[in-house]
PDB file of C-alpha atoms and ligand atoms in Angstrom:
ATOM      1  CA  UNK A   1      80.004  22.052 143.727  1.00 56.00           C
ATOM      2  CA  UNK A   2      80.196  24.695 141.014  1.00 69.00           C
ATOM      3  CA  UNK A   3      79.150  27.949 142.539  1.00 87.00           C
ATOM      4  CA  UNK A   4      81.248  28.114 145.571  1.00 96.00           C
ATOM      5  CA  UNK A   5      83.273  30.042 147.228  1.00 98.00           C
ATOM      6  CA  UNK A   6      87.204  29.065 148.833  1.00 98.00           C
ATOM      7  CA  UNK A   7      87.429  28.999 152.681  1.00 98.00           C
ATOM      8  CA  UNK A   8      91.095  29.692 154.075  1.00 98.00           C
ATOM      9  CA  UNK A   9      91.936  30.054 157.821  1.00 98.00           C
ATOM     10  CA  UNK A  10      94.859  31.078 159.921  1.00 98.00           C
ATOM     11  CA  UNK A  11      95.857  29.208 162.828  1.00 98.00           C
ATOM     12  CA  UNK A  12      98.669  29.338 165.847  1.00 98.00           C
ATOM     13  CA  UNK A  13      99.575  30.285 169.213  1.00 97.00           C
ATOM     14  CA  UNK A  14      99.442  33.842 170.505  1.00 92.00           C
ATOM     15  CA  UNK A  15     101.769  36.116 168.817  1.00 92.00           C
ATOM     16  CA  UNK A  16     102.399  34.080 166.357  1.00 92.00           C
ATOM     17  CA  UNK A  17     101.292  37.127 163.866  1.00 94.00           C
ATOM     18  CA  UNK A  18      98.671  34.741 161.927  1.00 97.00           C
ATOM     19  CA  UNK A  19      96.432  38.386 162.011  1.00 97.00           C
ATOM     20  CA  UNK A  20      98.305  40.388 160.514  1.00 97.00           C
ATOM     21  CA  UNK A  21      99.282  37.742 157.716  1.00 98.00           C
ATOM     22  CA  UNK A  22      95.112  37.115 157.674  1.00 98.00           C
ATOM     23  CA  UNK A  23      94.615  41.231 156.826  1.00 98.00           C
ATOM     24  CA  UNK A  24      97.775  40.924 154.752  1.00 98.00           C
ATOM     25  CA  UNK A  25      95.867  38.751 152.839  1.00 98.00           C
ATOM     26  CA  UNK A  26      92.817  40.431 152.550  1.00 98.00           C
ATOM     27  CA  UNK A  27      94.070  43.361 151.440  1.00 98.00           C
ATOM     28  CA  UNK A  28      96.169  41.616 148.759  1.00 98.00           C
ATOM     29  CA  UNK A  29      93.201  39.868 147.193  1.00 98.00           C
ATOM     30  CA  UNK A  30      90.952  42.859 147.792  1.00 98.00           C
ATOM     31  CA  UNK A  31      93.279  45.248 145.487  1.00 97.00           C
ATOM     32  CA  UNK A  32      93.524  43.154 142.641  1.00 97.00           C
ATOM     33  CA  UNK A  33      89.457  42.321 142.528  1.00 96.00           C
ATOM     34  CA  UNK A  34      89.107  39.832 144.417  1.00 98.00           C
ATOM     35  CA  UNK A  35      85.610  39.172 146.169  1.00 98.00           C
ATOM     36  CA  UNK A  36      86.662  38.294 150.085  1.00 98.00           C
ATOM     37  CA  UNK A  37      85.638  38.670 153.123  1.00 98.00           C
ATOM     38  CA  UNK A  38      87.460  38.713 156.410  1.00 98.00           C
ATOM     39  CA  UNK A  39      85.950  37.722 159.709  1.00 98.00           C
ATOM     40  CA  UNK A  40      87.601  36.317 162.937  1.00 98.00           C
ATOM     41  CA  UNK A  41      87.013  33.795 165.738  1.00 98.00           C
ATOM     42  CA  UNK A  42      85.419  34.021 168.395  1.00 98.00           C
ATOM     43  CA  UNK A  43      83.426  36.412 166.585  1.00 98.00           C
ATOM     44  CA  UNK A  44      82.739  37.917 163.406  1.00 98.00           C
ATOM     45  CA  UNK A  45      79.227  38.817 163.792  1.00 98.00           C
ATOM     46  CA  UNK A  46      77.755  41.202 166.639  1.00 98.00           C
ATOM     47  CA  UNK A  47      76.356  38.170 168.358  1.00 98.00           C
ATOM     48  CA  UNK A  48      79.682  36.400 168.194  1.00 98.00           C
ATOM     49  CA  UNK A  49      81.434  39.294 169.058  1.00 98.00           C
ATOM     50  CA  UNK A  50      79.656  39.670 172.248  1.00 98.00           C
ATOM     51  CA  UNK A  51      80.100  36.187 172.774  1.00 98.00           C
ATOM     52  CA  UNK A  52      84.074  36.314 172.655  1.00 98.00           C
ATOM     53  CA  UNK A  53      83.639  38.830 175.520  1.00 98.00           C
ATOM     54  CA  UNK A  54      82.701  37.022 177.841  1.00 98.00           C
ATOM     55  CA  UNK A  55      85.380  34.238 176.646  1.00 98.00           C
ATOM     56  CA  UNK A  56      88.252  36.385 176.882  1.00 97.00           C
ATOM     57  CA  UNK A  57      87.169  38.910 179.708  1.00 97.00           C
ATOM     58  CA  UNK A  58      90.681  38.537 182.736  1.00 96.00           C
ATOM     59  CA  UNK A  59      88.769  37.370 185.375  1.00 96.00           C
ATOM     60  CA  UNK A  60      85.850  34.839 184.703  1.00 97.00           C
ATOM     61  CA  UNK A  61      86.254  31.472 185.070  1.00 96.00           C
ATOM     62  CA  UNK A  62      85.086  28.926 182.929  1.00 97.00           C
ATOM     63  CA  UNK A  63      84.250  25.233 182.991  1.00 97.00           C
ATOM     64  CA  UNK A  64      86.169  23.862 180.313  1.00 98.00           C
ATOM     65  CA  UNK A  65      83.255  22.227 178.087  1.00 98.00           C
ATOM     66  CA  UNK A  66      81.539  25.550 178.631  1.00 98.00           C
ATOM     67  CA  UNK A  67      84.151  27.545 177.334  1.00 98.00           C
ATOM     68  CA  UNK A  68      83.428  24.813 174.159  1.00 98.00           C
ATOM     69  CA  UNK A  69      80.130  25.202 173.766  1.00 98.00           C
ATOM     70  CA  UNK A  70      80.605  28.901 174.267  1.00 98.00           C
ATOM     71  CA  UNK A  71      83.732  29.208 171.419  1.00 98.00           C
ATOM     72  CA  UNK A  72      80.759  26.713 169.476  1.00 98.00           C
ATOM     73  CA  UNK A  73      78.214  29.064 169.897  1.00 98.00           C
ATOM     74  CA  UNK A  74      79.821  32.110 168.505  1.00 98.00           C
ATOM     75  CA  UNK A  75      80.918  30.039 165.352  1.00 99.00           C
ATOM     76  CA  UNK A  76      77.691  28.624 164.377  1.00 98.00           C
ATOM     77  CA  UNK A  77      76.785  31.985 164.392  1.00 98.00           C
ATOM     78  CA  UNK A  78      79.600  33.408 162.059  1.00 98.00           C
ATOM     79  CA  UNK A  79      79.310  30.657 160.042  1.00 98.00           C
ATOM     80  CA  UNK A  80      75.814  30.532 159.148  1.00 98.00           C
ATOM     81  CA  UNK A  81      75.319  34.469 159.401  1.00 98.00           C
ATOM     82  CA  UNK A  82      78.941  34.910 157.791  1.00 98.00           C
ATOM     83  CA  UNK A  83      81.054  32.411 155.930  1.00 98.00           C
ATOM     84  CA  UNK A  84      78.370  30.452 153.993  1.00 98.00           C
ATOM     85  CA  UNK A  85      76.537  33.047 152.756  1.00 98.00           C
ATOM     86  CA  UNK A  86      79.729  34.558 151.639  1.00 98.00           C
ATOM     87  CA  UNK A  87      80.673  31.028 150.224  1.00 98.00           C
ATOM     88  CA  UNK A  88      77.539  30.862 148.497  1.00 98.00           C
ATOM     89  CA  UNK A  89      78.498  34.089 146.343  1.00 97.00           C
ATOM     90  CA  UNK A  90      81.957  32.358 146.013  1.00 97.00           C
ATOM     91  CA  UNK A  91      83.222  34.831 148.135  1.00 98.00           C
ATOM     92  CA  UNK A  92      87.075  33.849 149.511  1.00 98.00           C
ATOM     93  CA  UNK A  93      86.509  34.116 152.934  1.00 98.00           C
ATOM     94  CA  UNK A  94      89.346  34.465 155.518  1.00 98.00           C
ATOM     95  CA  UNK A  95      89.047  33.500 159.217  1.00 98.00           C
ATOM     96  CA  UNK A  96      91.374  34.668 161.562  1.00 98.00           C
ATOM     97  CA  UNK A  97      90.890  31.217 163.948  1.00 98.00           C
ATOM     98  CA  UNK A  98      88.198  28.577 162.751  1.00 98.00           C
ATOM     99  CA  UNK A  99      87.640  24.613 164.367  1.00 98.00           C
ATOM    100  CA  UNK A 100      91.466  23.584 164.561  1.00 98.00           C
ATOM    101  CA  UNK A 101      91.736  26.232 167.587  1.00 98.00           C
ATOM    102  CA  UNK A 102      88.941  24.127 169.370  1.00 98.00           C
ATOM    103  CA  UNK A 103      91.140  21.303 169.127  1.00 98.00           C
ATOM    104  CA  UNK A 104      94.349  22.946 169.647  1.00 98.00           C
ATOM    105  CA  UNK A 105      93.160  24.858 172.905  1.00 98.00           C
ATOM    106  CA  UNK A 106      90.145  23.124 174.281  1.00 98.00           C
ATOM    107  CA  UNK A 107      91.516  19.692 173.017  1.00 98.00           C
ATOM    108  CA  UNK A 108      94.987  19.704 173.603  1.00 98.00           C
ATOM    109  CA  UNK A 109      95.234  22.667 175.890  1.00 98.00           C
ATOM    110  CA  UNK A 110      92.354  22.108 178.273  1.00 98.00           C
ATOM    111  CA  UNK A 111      92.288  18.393 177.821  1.00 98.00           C
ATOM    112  CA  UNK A 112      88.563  17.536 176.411  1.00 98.00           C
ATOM    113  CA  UNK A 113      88.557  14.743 174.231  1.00 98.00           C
ATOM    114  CA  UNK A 114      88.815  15.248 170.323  1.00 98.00           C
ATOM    115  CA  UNK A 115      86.390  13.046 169.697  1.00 98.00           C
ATOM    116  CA  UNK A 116      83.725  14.577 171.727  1.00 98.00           C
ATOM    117  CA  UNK A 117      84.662  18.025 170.445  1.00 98.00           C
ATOM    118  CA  UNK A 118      84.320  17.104 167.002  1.00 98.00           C
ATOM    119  CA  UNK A 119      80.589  15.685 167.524  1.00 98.00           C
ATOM    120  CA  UNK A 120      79.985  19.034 168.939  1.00 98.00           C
ATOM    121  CA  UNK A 121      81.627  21.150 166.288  1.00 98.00           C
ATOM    122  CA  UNK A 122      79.963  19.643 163.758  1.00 98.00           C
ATOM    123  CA  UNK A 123      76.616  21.055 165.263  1.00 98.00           C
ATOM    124  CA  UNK A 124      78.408  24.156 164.992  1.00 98.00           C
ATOM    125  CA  UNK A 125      79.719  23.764 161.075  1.00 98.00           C
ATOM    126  CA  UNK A 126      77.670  22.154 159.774  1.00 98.00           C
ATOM    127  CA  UNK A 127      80.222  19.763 158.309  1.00 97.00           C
ATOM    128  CA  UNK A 128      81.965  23.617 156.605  1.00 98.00           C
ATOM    129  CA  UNK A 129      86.051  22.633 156.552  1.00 98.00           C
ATOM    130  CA  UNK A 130      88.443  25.474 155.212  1.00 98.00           C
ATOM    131  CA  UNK A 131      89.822  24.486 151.913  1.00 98.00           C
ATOM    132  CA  UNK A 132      93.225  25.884 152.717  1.00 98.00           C
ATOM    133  CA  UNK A 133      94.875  26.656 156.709  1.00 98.00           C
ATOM    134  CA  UNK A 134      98.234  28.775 157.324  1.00 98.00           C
ATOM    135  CA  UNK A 135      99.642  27.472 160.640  1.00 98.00           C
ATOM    136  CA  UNK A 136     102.236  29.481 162.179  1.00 98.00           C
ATOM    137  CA  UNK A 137     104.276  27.849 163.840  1.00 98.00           C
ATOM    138  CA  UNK A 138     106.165  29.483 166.506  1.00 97.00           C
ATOM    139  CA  UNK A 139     107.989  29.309 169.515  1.00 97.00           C
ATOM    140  CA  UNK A 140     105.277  30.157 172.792  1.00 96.00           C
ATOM    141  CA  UNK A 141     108.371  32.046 174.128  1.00 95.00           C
ATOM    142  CA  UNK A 142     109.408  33.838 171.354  1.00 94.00           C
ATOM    143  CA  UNK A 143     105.521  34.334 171.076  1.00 94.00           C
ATOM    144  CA  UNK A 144     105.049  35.793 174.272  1.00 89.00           C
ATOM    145  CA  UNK A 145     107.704  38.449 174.099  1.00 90.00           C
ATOM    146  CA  UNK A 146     105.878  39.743 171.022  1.00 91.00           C
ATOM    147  CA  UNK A 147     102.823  40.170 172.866  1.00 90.00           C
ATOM    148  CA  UNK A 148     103.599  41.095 176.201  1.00 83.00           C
ATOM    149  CA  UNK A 149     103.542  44.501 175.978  1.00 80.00           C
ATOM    150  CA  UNK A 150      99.298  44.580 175.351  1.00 84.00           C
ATOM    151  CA  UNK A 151      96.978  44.034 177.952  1.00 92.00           C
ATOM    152  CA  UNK A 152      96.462  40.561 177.893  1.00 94.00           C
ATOM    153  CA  UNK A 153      93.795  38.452 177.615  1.00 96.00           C
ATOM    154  CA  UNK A 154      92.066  35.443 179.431  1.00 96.00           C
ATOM    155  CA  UNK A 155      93.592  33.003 177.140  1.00 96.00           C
ATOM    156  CA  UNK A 156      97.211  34.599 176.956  1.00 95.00           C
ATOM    157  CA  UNK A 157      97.694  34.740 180.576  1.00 94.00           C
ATOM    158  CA  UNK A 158      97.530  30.813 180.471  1.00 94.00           C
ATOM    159  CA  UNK A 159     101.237  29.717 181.236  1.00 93.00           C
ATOM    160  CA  UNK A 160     103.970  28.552 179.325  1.00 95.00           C
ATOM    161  CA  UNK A 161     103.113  24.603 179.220  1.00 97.00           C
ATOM    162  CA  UNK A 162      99.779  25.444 178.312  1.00 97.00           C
ATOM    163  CA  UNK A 163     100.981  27.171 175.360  1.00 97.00           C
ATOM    164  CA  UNK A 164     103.368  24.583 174.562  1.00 98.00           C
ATOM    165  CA  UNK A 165     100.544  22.047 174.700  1.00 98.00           C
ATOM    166  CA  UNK A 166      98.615  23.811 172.000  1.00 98.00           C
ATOM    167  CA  UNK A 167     101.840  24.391 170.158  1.00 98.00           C
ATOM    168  CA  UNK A 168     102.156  20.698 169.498  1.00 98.00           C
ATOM    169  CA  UNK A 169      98.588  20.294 169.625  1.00 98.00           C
ATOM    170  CA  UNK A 170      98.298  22.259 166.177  1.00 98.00           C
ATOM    171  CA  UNK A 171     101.610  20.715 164.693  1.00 98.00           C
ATOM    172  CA  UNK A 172      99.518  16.764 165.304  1.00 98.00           C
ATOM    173  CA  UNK A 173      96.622  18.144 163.894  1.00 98.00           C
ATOM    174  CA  UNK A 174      98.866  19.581 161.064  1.00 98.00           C
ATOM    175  CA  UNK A 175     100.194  15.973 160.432  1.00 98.00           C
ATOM    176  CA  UNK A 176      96.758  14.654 160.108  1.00 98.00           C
ATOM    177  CA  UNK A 177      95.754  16.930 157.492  1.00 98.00           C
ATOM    178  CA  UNK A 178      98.842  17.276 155.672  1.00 98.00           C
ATOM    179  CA  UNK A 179      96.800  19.110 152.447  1.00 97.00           C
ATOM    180  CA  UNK A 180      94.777  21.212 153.719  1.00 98.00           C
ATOM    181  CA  UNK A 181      97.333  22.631 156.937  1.00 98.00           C
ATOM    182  CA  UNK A 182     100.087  24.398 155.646  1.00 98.00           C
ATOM    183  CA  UNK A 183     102.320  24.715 158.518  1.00 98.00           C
ATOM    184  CA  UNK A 184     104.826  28.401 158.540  1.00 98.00           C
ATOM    185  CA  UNK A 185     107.736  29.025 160.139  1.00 98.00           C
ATOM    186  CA  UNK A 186     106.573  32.147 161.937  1.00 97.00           C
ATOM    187  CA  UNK A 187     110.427  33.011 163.270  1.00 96.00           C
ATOM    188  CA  UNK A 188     110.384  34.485 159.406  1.00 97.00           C
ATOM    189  CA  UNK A 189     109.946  38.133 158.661  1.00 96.00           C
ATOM    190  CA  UNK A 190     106.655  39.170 157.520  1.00 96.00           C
ATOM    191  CA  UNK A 191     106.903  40.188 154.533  1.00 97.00           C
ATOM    192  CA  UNK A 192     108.682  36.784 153.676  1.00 98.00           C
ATOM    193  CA  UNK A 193     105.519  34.705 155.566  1.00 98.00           C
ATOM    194  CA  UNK A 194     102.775  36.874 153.834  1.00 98.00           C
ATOM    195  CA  UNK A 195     104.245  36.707 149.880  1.00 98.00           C
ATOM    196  CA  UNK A 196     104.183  32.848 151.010  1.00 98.00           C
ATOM    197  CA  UNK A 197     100.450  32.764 151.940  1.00 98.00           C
ATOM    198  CA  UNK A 198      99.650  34.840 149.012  1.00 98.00           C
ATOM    199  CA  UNK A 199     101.805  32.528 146.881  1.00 98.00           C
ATOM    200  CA  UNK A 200      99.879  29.306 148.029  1.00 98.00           C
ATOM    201  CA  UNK A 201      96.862  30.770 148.118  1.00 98.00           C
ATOM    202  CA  UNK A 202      96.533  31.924 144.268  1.00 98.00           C
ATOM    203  CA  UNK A 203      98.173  28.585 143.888  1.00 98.00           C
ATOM    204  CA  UNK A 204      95.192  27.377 145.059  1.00 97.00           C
ATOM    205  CA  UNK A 205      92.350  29.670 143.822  1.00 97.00           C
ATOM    206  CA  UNK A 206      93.835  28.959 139.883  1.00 97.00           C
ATOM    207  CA  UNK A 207      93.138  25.360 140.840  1.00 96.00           C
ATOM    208  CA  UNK A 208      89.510  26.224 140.774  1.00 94.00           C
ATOM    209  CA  UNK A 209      89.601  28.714 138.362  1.00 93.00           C
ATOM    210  CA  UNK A 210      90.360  32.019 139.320  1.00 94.00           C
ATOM    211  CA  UNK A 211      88.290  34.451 137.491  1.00 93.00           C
ATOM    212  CA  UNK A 212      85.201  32.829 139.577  1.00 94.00           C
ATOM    213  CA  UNK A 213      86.027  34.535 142.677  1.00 97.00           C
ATOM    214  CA  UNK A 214      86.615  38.266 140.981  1.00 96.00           C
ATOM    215  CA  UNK A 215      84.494  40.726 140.775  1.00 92.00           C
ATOM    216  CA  UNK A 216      83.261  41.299 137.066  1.00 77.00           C
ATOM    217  CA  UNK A 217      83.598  37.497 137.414  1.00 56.00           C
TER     218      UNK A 217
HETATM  219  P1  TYD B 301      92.750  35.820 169.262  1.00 72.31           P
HETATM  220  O1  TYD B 301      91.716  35.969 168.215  1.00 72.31           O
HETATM  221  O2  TYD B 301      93.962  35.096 168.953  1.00 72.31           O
HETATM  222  O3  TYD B 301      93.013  37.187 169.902  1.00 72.31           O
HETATM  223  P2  TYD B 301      94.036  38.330 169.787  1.00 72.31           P
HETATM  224  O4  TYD B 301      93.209  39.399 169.160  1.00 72.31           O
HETATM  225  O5  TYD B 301      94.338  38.557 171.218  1.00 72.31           O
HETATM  226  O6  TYD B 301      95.160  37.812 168.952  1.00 72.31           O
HETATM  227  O7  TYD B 301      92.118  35.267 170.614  1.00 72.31           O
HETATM  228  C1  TYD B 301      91.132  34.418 170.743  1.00 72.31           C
HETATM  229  C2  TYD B 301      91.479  33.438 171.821  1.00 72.31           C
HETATM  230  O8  TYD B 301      90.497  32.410 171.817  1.00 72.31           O
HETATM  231  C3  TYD B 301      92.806  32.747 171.600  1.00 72.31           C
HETATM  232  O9  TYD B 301      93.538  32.780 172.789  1.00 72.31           O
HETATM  233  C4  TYD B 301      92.453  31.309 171.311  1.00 72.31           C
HETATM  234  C5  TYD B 301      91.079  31.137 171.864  1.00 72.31           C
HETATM  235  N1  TYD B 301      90.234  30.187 171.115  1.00 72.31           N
HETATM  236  C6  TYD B 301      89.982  28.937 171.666  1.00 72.31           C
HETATM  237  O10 TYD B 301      90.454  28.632 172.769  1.00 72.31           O
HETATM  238  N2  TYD B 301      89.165  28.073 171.001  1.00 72.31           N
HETATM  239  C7  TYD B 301      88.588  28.376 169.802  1.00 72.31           C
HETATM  240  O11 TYD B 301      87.850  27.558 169.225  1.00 72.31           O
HETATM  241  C8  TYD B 301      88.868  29.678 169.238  1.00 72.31           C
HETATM  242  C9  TYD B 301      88.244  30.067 167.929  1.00 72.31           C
HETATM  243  C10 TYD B 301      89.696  30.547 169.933  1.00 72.31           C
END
């Protein structure tokens, strides 16, 4: 595929600061001419947006295969409103969460079968895989003292086996796609984990020639 954009998402437990490494990136590739987008899941479009709502509101309660088909719903819509057109203009788009949460949290978490999650996700991709994922890796206790002082959300008031669950959920999945997932120690200090993910990234882009994704490229 000649024309075509790079896909890279960021993956990991709550408080694990994979957003602020995701804008870190962003902003990095957007000041030296880089074309890139940066969208999040769930969400990412207004649809999806309003979809994540409901997903994360403190309160409802959820069948687990509907809060699947619900977390599907909301990407099919960023990625076919979102990341592939973006990909089409070989855009580098950044996702703040794509598929390996589904199988970290409804998979692993929850405890829906892979399998049957990845029959559904396809519906929801399309077949789309990231080219590159950051996973930071953290402790869930370390990770929950980083976030406890924000009001939290459906999915963060989940206890502490939960979290572990998708902790090691992610670092399995990370073992079965050793090249794409590139796990991060997120005990680091930021600035150390984002001049990593902008080091492996470029790495990357140059593979596929890197004046395709600028600008007045
Ligand atoms: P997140 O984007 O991490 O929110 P915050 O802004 O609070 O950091 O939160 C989204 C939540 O949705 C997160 O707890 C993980 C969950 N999630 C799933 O369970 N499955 C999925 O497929 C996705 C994309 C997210």
């Amino acid at each position: 595929m000649g024309k075509w954009g790079f896909f890279v998402t960021f993956e990991g437990i709550e408080g694990s600061g994979k957003t602020t490494l995701a804008k870190g990136l962003y902003d990095y590739l957007k000041s030296n001419s880089f074309k890139t987008i940066l969208t999040r899941e769930p969400g990412g479009t207004k649809e999806a947006e309003e979809i994540r709502r409901v997903l994360l509101k403190v309160g409802n309660s959820l069948d687990p295969v509907t809060e699947l088909l619900l977390m599907l719903a909301a990407r099919r819509e960023n990625v076919y409103k979102k990341v592939l057109p973006a990909l089409r203009e070989t855009y580098i788009v950044i996702s703040d969460r794509f598929d390996d949460s589904s199988f970290a949290y409804q998979g692993f978490g929850r405890g829906l079968e892979l399998k049957f999650i990845s029959r559904l996700n396809k519906v929801a991709t399309g077949g789309l895989k990231p080219n590159l994922t950051f996973l930071v890796d953290i402790d869930p206790e370390a990770g929950f003292s980083r976030i406890k002082t924000k009001e939290l959300d459906r999915f963060e008031r989940e206890d502490l086996e939960f979290h572990t669950r998708v902790r090691r959920g992610y670092l399995i999945l990370a073992k079965r796609a050793k090249k794409r997932i590139k796990v991060l120690d997120g005990s680091r200090s930021p600035e150390e984990l984002l001049s990593e993910v902008i080091e492996v990234t470029l790495e990357r882009l140059s593979q596929k020639g890197l004046n395709k994704f600028k600008l007045e490229g």
